[in-house]
Short mmCIF file of C-alpha atoms in Angstrom, two decimals:
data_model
loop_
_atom_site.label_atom_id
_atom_site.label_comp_id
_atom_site.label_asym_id
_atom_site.label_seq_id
_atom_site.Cartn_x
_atom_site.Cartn_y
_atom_site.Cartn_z
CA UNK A 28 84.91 160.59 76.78
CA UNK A 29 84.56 163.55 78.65
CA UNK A 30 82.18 164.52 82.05
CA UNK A 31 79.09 166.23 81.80
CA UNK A 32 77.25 168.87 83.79
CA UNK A 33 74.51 169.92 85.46
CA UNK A 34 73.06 173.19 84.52
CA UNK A 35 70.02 175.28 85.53
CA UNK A 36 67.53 176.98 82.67
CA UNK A 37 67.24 180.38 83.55
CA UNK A 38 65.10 181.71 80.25
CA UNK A 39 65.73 182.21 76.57
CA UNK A 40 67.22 185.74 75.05
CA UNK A 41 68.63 186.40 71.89
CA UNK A 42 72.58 187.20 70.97
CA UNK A 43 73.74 188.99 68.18
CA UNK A 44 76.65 187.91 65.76
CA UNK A 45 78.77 190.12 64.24
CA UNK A 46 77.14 190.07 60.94
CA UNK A 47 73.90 191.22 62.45
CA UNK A 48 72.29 188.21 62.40
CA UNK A 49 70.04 187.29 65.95
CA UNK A 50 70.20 183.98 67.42
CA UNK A 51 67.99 182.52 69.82
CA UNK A 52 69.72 180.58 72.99
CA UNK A 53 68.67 179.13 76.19
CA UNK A 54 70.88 180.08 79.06
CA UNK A 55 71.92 178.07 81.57
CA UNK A 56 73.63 178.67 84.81
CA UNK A 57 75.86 176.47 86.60
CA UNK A 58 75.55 176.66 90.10
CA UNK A 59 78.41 175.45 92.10
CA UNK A 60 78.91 172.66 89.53
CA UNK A 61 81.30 170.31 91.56
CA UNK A 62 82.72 167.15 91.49
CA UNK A 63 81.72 164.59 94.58
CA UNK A 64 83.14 161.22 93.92
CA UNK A 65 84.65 158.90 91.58
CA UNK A 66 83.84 155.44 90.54
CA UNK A 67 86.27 152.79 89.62
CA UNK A 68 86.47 149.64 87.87
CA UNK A 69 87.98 147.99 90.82
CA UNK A 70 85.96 149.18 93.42
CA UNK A 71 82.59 150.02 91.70
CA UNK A 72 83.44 148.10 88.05
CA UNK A 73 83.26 151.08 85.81
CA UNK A 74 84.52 154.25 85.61
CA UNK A 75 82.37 157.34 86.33
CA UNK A 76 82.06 160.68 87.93
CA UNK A 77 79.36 162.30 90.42
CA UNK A 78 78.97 165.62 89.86
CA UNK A 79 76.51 167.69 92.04
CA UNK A 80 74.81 171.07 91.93
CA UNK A 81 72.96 173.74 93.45
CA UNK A 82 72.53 174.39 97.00
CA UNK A 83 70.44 172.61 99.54
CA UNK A 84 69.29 172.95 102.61
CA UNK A 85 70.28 170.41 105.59
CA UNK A 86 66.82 169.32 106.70
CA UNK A 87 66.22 168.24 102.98
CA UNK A 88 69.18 165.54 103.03
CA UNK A 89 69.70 162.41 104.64
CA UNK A 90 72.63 162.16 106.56
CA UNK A 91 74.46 159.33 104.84
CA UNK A 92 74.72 162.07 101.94
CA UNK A 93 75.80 165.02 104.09
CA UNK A 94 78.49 162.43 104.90
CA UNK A 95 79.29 161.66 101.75
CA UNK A 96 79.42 165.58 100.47
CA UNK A 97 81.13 166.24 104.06
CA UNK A 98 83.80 163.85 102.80
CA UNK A 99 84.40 165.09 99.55
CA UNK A 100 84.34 168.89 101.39
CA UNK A 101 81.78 169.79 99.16
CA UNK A 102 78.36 171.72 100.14
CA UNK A 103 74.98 170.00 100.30
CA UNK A 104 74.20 169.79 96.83
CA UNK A 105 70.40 170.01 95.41
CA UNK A 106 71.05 167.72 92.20
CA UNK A 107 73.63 164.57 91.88
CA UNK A 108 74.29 162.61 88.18
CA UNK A 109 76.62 160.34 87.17
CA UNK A 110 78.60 160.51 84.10
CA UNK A 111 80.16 157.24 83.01
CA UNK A 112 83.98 157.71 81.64
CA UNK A 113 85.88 155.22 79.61
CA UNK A 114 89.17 155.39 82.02
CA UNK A 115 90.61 157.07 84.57
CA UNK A 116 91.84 159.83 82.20
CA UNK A 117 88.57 161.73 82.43
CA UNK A 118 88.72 161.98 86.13
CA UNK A 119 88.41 165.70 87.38
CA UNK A 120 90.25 166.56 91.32
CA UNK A 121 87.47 165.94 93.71
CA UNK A 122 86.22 168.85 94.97
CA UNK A 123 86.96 170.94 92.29
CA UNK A 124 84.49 173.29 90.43
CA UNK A 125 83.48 172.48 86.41
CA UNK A 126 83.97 176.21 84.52
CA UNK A 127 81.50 177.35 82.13
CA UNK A 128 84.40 176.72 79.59
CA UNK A 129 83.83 173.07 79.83
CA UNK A 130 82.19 173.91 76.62
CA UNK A 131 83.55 176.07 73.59
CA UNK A 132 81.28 177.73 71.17
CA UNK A 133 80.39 175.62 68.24
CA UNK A 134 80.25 172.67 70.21
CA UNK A 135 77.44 170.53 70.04
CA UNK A 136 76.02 168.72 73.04
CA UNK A 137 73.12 166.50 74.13
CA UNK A 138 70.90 167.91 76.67
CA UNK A 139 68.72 165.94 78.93
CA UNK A 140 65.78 167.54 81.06
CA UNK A 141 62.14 166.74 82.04
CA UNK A 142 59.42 168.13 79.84
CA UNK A 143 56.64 170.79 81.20
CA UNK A 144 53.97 169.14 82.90
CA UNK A 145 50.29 169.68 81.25
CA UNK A 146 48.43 167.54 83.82
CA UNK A 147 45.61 165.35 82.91
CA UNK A 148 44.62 165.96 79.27
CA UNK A 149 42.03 164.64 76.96
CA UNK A 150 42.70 162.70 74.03
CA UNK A 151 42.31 165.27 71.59
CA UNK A 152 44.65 167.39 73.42
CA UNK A 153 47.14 164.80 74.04
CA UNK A 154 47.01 162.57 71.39
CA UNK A 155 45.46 165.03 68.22
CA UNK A 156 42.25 162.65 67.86
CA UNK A 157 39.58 164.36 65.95
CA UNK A 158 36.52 163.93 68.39
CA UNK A 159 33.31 162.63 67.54
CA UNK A 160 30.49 164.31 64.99
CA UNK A 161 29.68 168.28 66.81
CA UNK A 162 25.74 166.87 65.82
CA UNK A 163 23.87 164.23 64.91
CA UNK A 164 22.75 161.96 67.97
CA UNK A 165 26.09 163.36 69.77
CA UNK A 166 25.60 164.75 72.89
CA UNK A 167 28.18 166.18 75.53
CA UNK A 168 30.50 163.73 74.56
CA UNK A 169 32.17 165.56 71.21
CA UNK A 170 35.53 165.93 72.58
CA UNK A 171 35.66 162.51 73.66
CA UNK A 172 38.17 159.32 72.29
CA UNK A 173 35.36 156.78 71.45
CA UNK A 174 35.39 153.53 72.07
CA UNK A 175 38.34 151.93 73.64
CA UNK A 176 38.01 147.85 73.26
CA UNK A 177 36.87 145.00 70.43
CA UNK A 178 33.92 142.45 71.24
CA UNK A 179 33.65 139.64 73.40
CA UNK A 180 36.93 138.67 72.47
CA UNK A 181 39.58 139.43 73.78
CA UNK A 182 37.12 141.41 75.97
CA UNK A 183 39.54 143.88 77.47
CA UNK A 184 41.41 146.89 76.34
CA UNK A 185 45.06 146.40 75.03
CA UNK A 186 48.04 148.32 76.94
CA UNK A 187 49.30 151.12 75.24
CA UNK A 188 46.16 152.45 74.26
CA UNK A 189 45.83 156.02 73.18
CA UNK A 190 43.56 157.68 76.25
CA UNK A 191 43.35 160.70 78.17
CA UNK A 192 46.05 161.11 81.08
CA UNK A 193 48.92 162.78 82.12
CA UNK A 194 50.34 164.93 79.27
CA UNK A 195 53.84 166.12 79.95
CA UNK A 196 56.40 165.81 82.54
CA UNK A 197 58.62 163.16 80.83
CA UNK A 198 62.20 162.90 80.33
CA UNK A 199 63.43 163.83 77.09
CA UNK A 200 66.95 164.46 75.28
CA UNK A 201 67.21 166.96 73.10
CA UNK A 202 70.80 166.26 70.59
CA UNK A 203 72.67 168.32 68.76
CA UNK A 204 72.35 171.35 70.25
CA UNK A 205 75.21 174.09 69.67
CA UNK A 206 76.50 176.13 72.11
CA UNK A 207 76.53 179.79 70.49
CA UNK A 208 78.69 181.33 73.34
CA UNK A 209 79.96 180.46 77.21
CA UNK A 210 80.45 183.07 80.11
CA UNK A 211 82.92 181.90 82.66
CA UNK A 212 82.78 184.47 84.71
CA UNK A 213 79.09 183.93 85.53
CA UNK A 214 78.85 180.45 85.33
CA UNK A 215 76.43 180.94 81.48
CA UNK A 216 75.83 178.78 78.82
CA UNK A 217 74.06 179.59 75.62
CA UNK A 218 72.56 176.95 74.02
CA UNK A 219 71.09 177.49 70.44
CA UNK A 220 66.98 176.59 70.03
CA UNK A 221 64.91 175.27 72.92
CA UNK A 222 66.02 172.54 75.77
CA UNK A 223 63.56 170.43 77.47
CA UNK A 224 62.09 171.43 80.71
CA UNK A 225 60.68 174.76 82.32
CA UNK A 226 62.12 177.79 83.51
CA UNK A 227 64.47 176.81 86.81
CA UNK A 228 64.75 173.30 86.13
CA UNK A 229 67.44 171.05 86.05
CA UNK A 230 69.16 169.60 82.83
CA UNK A 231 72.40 167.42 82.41
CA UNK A 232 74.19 168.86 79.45
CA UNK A 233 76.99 166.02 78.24
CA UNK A 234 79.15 166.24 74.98
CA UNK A 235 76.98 165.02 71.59
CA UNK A 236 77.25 161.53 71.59
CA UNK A 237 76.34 161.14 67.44
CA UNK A 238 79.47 164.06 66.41
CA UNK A 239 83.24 164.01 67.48
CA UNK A 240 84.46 167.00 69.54
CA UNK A 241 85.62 169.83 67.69
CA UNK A 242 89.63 170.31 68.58
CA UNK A 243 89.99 172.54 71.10
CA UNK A 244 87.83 171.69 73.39
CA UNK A 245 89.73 170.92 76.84
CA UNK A 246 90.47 167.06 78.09
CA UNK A 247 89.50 166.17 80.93
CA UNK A 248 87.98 169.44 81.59
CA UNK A 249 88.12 172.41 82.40
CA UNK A 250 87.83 173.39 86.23
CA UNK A 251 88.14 176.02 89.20
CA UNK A 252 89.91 174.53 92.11
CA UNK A 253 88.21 175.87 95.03
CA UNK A 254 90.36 174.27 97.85
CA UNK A 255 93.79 175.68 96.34
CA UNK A 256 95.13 179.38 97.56
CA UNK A 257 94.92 182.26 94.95
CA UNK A 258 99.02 182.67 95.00
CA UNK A 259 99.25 178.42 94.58
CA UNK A 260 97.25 178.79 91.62
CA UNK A 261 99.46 180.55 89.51
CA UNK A 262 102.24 178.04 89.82
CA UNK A 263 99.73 174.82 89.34
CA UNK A 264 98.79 174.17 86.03
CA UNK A 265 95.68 172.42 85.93
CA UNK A 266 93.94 171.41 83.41
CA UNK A 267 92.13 174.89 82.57
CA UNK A 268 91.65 176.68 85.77
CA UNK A 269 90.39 180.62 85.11
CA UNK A 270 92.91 181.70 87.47
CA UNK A 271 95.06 180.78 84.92
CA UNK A 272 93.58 182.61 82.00
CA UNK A 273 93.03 185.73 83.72
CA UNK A 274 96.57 185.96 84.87
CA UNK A 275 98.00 185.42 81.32
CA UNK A 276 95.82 188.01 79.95
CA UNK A 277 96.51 190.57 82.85
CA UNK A 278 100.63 191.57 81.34
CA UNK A 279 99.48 192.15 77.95
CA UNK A 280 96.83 194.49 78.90
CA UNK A 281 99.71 196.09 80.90
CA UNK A 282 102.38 195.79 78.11
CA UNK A 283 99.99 197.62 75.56
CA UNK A 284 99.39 200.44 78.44
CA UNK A 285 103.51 200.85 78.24
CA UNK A 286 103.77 201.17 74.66
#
């Protein structure tokens, strides 16, 4: 069991695969997608990791969390989730930054977010009710749900009851969703179909928890450490660190140029 991360919806486009064929995605960014602090089974009793994202501003956190992000020389982070792990194997360095390529294309994942608010609605609107008669006796009252209760007894109307109310604004998860194609340089993932949630709202995106992972895809994750130097990078090997991959890639570009 792998982390998760926290991701921003930016807007929907469309990408083109190499047949011709146009796919629909969602992108979302991750913004300074770090890890803050790990829980352990003998301090906490389970294992998990707190991952936090975006930027905030200090007047907007309390100061036992600037603390705790001070500690884990992080910056003050807009969103924090917790993604349970089955041991410490899944742990990620804290303070290190989760890569776009977290995720490889083909992947499916489960995507959490909060639905777009509607505000109060009917219960037509909400609900699909029919309405009462347009004529007939019925006046200024077509659109309306009807009667709500029974008779005498039990004299009251049950909970649950289909009225009008808030429509919207709910969490949801949305599963199965493939991920067409990542951008690490950027920070971008393309998600195939619709997510929940509007445009610049936050979504956890975790690994599908219904299908295996495909092979491939890179245990515990894959990560840009911030705190280590450019020139100590190369000889680290973490577990996928971009550094890494752009280094590797740089003397065959260079061989070709020779021959």
């Amino acid at each position: 069991m792998r982390t998760g991360v926290i991701a921003k919806k930016v807007g929907m486009t469309r990408l083109f695969q190499e047949d011709g064929r146009h796919v629909p995605v969602t992108v979302l960014a991750l913004e300074e997608c770090q890890v803050v602090s790990h829980r352990t089974a003998e301090r906490d009793g389970y294992f998990a990791l707190q991952v936090g994202s975006g930027e905030a501003k200090q007047k907007n956190v309390a100061k036992p969390q600037r603390e705790h992000f001070a500690k884990a020389e992080v910056g003050l982070k807009r969103k924090v989730a917790e993604f349970r792990l089955e041991s410490e194997e899944g742990f990620l360095p804290i303070g290190s930054t989760i890569s776009a390529d977290h995720f490889i294309a083909g992947q499916k994942v489960d995507i959490t977010g909060h639905t777009q608010g509607k505000g109060f609605a009917g219960a037509m609107k909400r609900w699909g009710f029919g309405g009462l008669r347009a004529t007939h006796g019925v006046s200024l009252s077509h659109r309306s749900h009807g009667s709500t209760g029974n008779r005498q007894d039990p004299g009251r109307v049950f909970k649950g009851k289909k009225m009008a109310g808030h429509m919207g604004d709910r969490q949801r998860t949305q599963q199965n969703l493939e991920i067409v194609r990542t951008d690490a340089d950027r920070g971008l993932l393309f998600v195939k179909g619709s997510v929940p949630g509007s445009k610049n709202g936050w979504l956890v995106v975790r690994d599908s928890v219904k299908l295996k992972l495909p092979e491939g895809v890179p245990f515990p994750g894959a990560i840009i450490d911030t705190k280590a130097p450019k020139a100590e990078a190369a000889q680290e090997t973490p577990v996928a660190v971009e550094t890494e991959t752009a280094e590797t890639a740089a003397p065959d570009s260079d061989t070709n140029k020779e021959g």
